[in-house]
XYZ file of C-alpha atoms in Angstrom:
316
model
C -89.513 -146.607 212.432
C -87.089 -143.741 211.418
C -86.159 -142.079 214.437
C -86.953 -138.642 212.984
C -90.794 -139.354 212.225
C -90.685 -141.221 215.365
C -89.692 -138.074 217.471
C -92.531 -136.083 215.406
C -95.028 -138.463 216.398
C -94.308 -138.328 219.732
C -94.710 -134.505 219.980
C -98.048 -134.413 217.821
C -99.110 -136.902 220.256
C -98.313 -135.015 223.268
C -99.335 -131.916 221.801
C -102.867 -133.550 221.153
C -103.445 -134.688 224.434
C -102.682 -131.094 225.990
C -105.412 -129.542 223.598
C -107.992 -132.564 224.125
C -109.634 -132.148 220.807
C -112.628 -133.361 219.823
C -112.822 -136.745 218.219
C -112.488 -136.050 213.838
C -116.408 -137.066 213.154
C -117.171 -134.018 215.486
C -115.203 -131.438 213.446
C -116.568 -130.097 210.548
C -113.973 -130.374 207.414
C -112.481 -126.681 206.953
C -110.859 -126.518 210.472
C -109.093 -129.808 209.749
C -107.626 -128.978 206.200
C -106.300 -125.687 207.521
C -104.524 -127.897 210.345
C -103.341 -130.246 207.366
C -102.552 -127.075 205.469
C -100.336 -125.852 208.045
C -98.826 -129.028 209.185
C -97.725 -129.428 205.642
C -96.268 -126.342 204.775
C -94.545 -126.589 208.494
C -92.448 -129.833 207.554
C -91.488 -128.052 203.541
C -89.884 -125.245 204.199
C -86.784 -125.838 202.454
C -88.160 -126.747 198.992
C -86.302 -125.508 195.673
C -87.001 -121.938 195.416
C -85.721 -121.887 191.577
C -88.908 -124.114 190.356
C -91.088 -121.538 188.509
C -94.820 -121.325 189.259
C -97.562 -120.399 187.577
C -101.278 -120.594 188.982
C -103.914 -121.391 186.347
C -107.009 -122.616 185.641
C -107.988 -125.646 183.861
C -111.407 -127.438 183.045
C -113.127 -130.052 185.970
C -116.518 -131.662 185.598
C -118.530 -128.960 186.498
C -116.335 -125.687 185.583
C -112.660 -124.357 185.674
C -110.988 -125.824 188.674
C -107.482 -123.981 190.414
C -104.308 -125.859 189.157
C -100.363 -124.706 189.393
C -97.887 -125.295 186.549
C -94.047 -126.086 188.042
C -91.407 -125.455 186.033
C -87.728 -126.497 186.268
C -85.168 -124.321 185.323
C -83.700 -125.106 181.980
C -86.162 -127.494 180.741
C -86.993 -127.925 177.262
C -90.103 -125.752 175.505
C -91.800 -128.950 175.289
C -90.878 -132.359 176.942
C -92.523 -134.437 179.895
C -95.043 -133.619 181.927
C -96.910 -135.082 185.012
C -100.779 -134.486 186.030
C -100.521 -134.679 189.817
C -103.643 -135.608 192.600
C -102.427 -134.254 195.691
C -103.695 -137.201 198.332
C -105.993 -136.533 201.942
C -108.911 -139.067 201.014
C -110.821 -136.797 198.995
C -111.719 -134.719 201.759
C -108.342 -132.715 202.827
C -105.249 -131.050 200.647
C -104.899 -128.827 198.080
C -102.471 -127.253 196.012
C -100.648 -125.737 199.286
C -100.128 -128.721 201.226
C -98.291 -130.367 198.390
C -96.726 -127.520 197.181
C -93.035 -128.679 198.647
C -93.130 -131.921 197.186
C -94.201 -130.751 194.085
C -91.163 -128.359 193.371
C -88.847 -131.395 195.022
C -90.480 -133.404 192.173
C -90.110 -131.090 189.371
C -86.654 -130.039 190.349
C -85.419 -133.449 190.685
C -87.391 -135.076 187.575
C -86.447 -131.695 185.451
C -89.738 -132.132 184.536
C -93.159 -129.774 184.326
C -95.675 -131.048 187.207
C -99.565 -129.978 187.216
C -101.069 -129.714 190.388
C -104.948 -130.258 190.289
C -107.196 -128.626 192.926
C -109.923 -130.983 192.240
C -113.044 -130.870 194.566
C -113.679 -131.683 197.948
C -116.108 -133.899 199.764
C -118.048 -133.634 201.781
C -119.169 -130.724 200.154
C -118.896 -132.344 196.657
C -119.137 -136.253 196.556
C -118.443 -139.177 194.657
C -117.764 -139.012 191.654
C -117.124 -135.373 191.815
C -113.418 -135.486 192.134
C -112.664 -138.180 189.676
C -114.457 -136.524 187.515
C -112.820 -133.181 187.827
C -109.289 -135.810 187.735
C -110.420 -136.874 184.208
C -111.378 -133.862 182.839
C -108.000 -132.265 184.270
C -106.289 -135.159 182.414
C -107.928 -134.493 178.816
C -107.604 -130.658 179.327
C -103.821 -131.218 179.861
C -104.003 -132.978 176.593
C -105.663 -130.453 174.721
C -103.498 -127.900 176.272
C -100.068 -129.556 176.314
C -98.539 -126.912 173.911
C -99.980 -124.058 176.353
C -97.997 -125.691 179.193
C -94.891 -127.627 177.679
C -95.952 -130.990 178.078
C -95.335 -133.341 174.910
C -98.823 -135.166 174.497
C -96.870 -138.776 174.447
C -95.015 -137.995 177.214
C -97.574 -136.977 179.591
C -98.187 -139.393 182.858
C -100.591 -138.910 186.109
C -99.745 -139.559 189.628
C -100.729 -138.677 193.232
C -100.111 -139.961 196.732
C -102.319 -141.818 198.869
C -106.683 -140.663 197.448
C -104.800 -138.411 194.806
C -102.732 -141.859 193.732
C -106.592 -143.588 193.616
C -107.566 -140.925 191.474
C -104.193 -141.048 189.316
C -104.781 -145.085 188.866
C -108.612 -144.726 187.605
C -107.664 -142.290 185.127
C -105.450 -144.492 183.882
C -107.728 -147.333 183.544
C -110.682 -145.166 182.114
C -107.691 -143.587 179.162
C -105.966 -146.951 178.618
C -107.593 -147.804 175.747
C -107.925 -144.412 174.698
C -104.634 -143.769 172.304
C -105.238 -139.811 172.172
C -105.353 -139.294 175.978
C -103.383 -142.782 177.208
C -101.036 -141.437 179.933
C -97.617 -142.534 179.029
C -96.991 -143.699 182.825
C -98.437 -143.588 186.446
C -96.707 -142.164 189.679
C -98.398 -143.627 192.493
C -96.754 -143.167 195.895
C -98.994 -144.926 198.977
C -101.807 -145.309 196.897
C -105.410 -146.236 198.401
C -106.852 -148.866 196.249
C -109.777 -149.910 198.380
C -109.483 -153.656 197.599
C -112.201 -156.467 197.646
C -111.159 -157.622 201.181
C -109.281 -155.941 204.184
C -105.299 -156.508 203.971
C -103.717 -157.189 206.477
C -101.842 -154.465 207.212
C -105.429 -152.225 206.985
C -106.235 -154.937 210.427
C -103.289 -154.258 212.346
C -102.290 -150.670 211.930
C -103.827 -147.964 213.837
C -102.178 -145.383 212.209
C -99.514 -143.261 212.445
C -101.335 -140.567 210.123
C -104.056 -142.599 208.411
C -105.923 -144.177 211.446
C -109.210 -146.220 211.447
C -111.201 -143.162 212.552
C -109.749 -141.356 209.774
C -110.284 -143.647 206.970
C -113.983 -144.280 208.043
C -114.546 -140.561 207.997
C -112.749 -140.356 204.640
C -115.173 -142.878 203.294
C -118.325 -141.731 204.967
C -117.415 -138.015 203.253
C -117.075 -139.393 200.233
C -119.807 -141.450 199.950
C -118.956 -143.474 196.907
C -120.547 -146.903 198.898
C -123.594 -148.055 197.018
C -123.149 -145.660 194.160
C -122.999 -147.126 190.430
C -120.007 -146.231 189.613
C -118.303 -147.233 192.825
C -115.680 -149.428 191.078
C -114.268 -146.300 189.841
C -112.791 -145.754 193.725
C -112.549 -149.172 194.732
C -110.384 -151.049 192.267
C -110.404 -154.131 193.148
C -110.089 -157.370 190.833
C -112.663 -157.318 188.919
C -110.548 -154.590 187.416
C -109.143 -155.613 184.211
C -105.276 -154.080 183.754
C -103.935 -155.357 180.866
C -103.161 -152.399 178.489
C -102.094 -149.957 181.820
C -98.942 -147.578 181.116
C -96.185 -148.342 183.386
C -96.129 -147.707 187.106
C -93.883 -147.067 189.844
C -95.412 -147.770 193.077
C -94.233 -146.384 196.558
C -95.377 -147.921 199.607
C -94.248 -147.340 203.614
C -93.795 -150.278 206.196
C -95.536 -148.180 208.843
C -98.722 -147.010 206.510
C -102.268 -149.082 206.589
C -102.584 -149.466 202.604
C -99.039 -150.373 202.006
C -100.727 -154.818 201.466
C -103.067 -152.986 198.466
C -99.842 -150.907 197.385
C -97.683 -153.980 197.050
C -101.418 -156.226 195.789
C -101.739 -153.728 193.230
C -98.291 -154.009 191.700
C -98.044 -157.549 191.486
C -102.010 -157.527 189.866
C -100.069 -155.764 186.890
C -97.242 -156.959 186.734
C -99.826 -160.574 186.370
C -101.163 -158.379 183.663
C -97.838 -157.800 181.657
C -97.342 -153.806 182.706
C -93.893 -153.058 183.791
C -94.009 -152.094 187.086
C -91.718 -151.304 189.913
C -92.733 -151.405 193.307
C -90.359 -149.997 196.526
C -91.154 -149.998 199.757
C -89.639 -147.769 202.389
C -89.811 -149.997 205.628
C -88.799 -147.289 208.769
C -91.606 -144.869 207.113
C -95.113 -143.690 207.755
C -98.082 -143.054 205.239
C -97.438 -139.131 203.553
C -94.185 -139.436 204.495
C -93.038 -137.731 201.184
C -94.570 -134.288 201.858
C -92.504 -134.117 204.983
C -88.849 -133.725 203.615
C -87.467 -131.826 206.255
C -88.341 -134.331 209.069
C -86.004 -136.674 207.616
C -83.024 -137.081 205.057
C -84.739 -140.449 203.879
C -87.874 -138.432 202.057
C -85.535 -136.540 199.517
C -83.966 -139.509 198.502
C -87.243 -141.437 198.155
C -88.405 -137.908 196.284
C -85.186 -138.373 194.035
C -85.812 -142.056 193.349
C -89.119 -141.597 192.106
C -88.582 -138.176 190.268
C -85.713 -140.346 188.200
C -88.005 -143.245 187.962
C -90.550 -141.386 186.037
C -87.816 -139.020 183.869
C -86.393 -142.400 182.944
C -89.704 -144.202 181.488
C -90.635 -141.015 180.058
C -87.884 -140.459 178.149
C -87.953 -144.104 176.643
C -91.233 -142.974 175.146
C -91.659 -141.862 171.659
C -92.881 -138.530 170.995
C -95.727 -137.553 168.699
């Protein structure tokens, strides 16, 4: 493991143990997003001041819905966008704890980012943020002269539940040629396959622990529904006709077997995809950046990933 998250996890863990806290199905959900909230902002302090911001509202499944436009500095009026789904298993985040990687992104890409406050379980279950996700998605659409995005150059992304929410959009709009993103960004994502992976048996954690994932579940409660195949997206999935994808996956993170399943299912399915895997890190790693020099660089790698594909696409 990189020695820098390594010596993080080692204080967190020691700092734990002094408070004794409660294990997380005895906490109710607000105390443990403003922890997440804090953390977050804690470990981004240093994040390009010279991205504009504007906060905004845009249209979810059941009214308007807080977003934040990011802005480069010398970008074009119009050019490439990126609907973003900040991760936390549809229970934690928001536009705050993702708020450093987002300018990182948008600075690096030199492209507009939309950051989606969709809503929250437990308060709001399945399928109330994928909903919101997909109605963010078309309102960017209708809106994409409002907010500089060129409608064929728009993609969707997210990390970790915000990357699950980024990957059924672009299943439910692939066939769709007025709203087909033009490409997915999809860093850690939780796929929720058919079967435990392996590494989802062996690793405990760091971050994304067993406790944590059954509590991210439970909240969510998208088990039994109807349109549960909208979360877990497994193979009965069809892909063919997905934009392209670049995948990020860490060697010390639970989902990084349906990270690395998922890109080889479409690459199977004739979608250019490129997978990389960052072995010495941990699941979120990339809203950490000033833990360790590795996350910019993994930032930059992706940002130019996704300025590169979009700029191979055609506008309209």
């Amino acid at each position: 493991m990189d020695p820098h998250f390594r010596a993080m996890l080692d204080a967190d863990a020691e700092a734990a143990a002094a408070r004794n806290l409660p294990a997380l199905g005895m906490l109710p959900a607000a105390p443990i997003r403003a922890g997440y909230q804090t953390q977050r902002r804690a470990l981004s302090r240093n994040a390009p001041a010279e991205v504009a911001t504007r906060d905004l509202l845009v249209s979810g499944a059941d009214g308007d819905i807080a977003a934040r436009l990011y802005e480069p500095p010398g970008c074009d009026l119009t050019g490439p966008g990126l609907v973003f789904f900040h991760g936390g298993g549809f229970v934690i985040g928001d536009l705050e704890t993702h708020d450093g990687f987002c300018r990182h992104l948008s600075a690096l890409s030199r492209c507009r980012v939309l950051a989606v406050d969709y809503r929250l379980a437990p308060e709001h279950p399945f399928p109330a943020a994928h909903d919101d996700a997909l109605a963010a998605v078309r309102w960017a659409f209708a809106h994409a002269d409002e907010i500089g995005f060129a409608v064929s150059r728009i993609a969707v992304g997210g990390d970790s539940a915000g990357a699950n929410l980024a990957t059924s959009i672009a299943i439910d709009l692939k066939d769709d040629p007025a709203h087909r993103p033009a490409f997915q960004l999809l860093l850690y994502p939780a796929i929720w396959p058919d079967e435990q992976t392996g590494s989802r048996a062996a690793l405990d954690g760091p971050i994304v622990t067993k406790a944590a994932m059954r509590w991210f579940e439970a909240s969510y409660a998208a088990a039994g529904h109807p349109e549960v195949a909208r979360v877990h997206l497994g193979s009965d999935v069809l892909l063919d006709g997905m934009p392209p994808a670049y995948i990020v996956t860490a060697g010390f993170d639970p989902l990084k077997d349906e990270g690395r399943d998922y890109a080889a299912r479409l690459a199977a399915a004739g979608v250019a995809v490129d997978h990389v895997e960052y072995p010495s890190m941990i699941h979120d790693f990339l809203t950490m950046p000033d833990v360790s020099p590795v996350v910019v660089g993994a930032t930059r790698a992706a940002a130019e990933a996704m300025r590169d594909a979009l700029a191979r696409t055609d506008l309209r």
